[in-house]
CSV table of C-alpha atoms in Angstrom, one decimal:
chain,number,residue,atom,x,y,z
E,787,MET,CA,47.7,35.0,-24.5
E,788,GLU,CA,44.5,34.4,-26.5
E,789,ARG,CA,44.1,31.1,-24.7
E,790,GLU,CA,44.1,32.8,-21.3
E,791,ALA,CA,41.5,35.2,-22.5
E,792,LYS,CA,39.3,32.4,-23.7
E,793,LYS,CA,39.7,30.6,-20.3
E,794,GLU,CA,38.8,33.8,-18.4
E,795,THR,CA,35.7,34.4,-20.7
E,796,PHE,CA,34.6,30.8,-20.1
E,797,ARG,CA,35.1,31.1,-16.3
E,798,LYS,CA,33.0,34.3,-16.3
E,799,TYR,CA,30.3,32.5,-18.3
E,800,LEU,CA,30.2,29.6,-15.8
E,801,ASP,CA,30.1,32.0,-12.9
E,802,SER,CA,27.4,34.2,-14.3
E,803,SER,CA,25.2,31.2,-15.4
E,804,GLY,CA,25.3,29.7,-11.9
E,805,VAL,CA,27.3,26.6,-12.9
E,806,LEU,CA,30.2,27.3,-10.5
E,807,ASP,CA,27.8,27.7,-7.5
E,808,ALA,CA,25.8,24.6,-8.4
E,809,LEU,CA,29.0,22.5,-8.7
E,810,THR,CA,30.4,23.9,-5.6
E,811,LYS,CA,27.3,23.1,-3.6
E,812,VAL,CA,27.2,19.5,-4.9
E,813,LEU,CA,30.9,18.9,-4.2
E,814,VAL,CA,30.6,20.4,-0.7
E,815,SER,CA,27.6,18.1,0.0
E,816,LEU,CA,29.6,15.1,-1.3
E,817,TYR,CA,32.5,16.1,1.0
E,818,GLU,CA,30.2,16.5,4.0
E,819,GLU,CA,28.5,13.1,3.4
E,820,ASN,CA,29.4,10.8,6.3
E,821,ASP,CA,28.8,7.7,4.3
E,822,LYS,CA,30.4,8.3,0.9
E,823,PRO,CA,28.4,6.9,-2.0
E,824,SER,CA,29.8,4.1,-4.0
E,825,SER,CA,29.5,6.2,-7.1
E,826,ALA,CA,30.4,9.8,-6.8
E,827,VAL,CA,29.2,10.4,-10.4
E,828,GLU,CA,25.7,9.1,-9.6
E,829,PHE,CA,25.7,11.2,-6.5
E,830,ILE,CA,26.5,14.3,-8.5
E,831,GLN,CA,24.0,13.5,-11.2
E,832,GLN,CA,21.3,12.9,-8.7
E,833,LYS,CA,22.0,16.2,-6.9
E,834,LEU,CA,22.0,18.1,-10.2
E,835,GLY,CA,18.7,16.5,-11.1
E,836,GLY,CA,19.8,14.1,-13.8
E,837,PRO,CA,19.0,10.5,-14.1
E,838,SER,CA,21.2,7.9,-12.4
E,839,ILE,CA,23.4,5.7,-14.6
E,840,SER,CA,21.0,2.8,-14.3
E,841,GLU,CA,18.0,5.1,-15.1
E,842,TYR,CA,19.9,6.5,-18.1
E,843,GLU,CA,20.7,3.0,-19.4
E,844,LYS,CA,17.1,2.0,-18.9
E,845,LEU,CA,15.9,5.2,-20.8
E,846,GLN,CA,18.4,4.4,-23.6
E,847,ALA,CA,17.0,0.9,-24.0
E,848,GLU,CA,13.5,2.2,-24.0
E,849,LYS,CA,14.4,4.8,-26.6
E,850,LEU,CA,15.9,2.0,-28.8
E,851,ASP,CA,12.8,-0.1,-28.4
E,852,LEU,CA,10.6,2.9,-29.3
E,853,GLN,CA,12.7,3.7,-32.3
E,854,LEU,CA,12.4,0.1,-33.6
E,855,ARG,CA,8.6,0.2,-33.1
E,856,TYR,CA,8.4,3.6,-34.8
E,857,ASP,CA,10.4,2.2,-37.8
E,858,GLU,CA,8.1,-0.8,-38.0
E,859,LEU,CA,4.9,1.3,-37.9
E,860,PHE,CA,6.4,3.8,-40.4
E,861,ALA,CA,7.2,1.0,-42.8
E,862,ALA,CA,3.6,-0.4,-42.4
E,863,HIS,CA,2.2,3.1,-43.0
E,864,GLN,CA,4.2,3.5,-46.1
E,865,GLU,CA,3.0,0.1,-47.4
E,866,THR,CA,-0.6,1.0,-46.6
E,867,CYS,CA,-0.2,4.3,-48.5
E,868,ARG,CA,1.2,2.4,-51.5
E,869,GLN,CA,-1.7,0.0,-51.4
E,870,LEU,CA,-4.1,2.9,-51.2
E,871,GLU,CA,-2.5,4.6,-54.2
E,872,ASP,CA,-2.7,1.3,-56.1
E,873,LEU,CA,-6.4,1.0,-55.3
E,874,ARG,CA,-7.1,4.5,-56.3
E,875,SER,CA,-5.2,4.0,-59.5
E,876,SER,CA,-7.0,0.8,-60.4
E,877,LYS,CA,-10.4,2.4,-59.5
E,878,TYR,CA,-9.6,5.3,-61.8
E,879,THR,CA,-8.6,2.9,-64.6
E,880,GLU,CA,-11.9,1.0,-64.1
E,881,ASN,CA,-13.9,4.3,-64.3
E,882,CYS,CA,-12.1,5.4,-67.4
E,883,LYS,CA,-12.8,2.0,-69.1
E,884,GLU,CA,-16.5,2.2,-68.2
E,885,THR,CA,-16.7,5.7,-69.5
E,886,MET,CA,-15.1,4.7,-72.8
E,887,ASN,CA,-17.4,1.7,-73.1
E,888,GLY,CA,-20.6,3.8,-73.1
E,889,GLY,CA,-21.2,4.6,-69.4
E,890,THR,CA,-21.3,8.1,-68.2
E,891,GLU,CA,-18.9,9.6,-65.7
E,892,ARG,CA,-21.9,10.7,-63.6
E,893,GLU,CA,-23.0,7.1,-63.2
E,894,ASN,CA,-19.6,6.2,-61.9
E,895,LEU,CA,-19.5,8.7,-59.1
């Protein structure tokens, strides 16, 4: 009984959110097509506003390329930050040595 209640709740949700109307319209337009498309799935995706399968695959490949590029740039950024910290650390060490050897801190600024 609980399962039937869940189904009914879900059906009402689909109806109130407009999903049933949208799917019905797309399926009716597919039915009324004189020249049936080779891919019904692509037809439905196109009518609902989503990318075609080939566009989706192209976007996935582009996303992968961008992720790889991001990873490369992030690694380079981390390395640059490490080098900067090393330089700051060595500069600080030099300033400390000069101060201890008779120079004033003001001269080092």
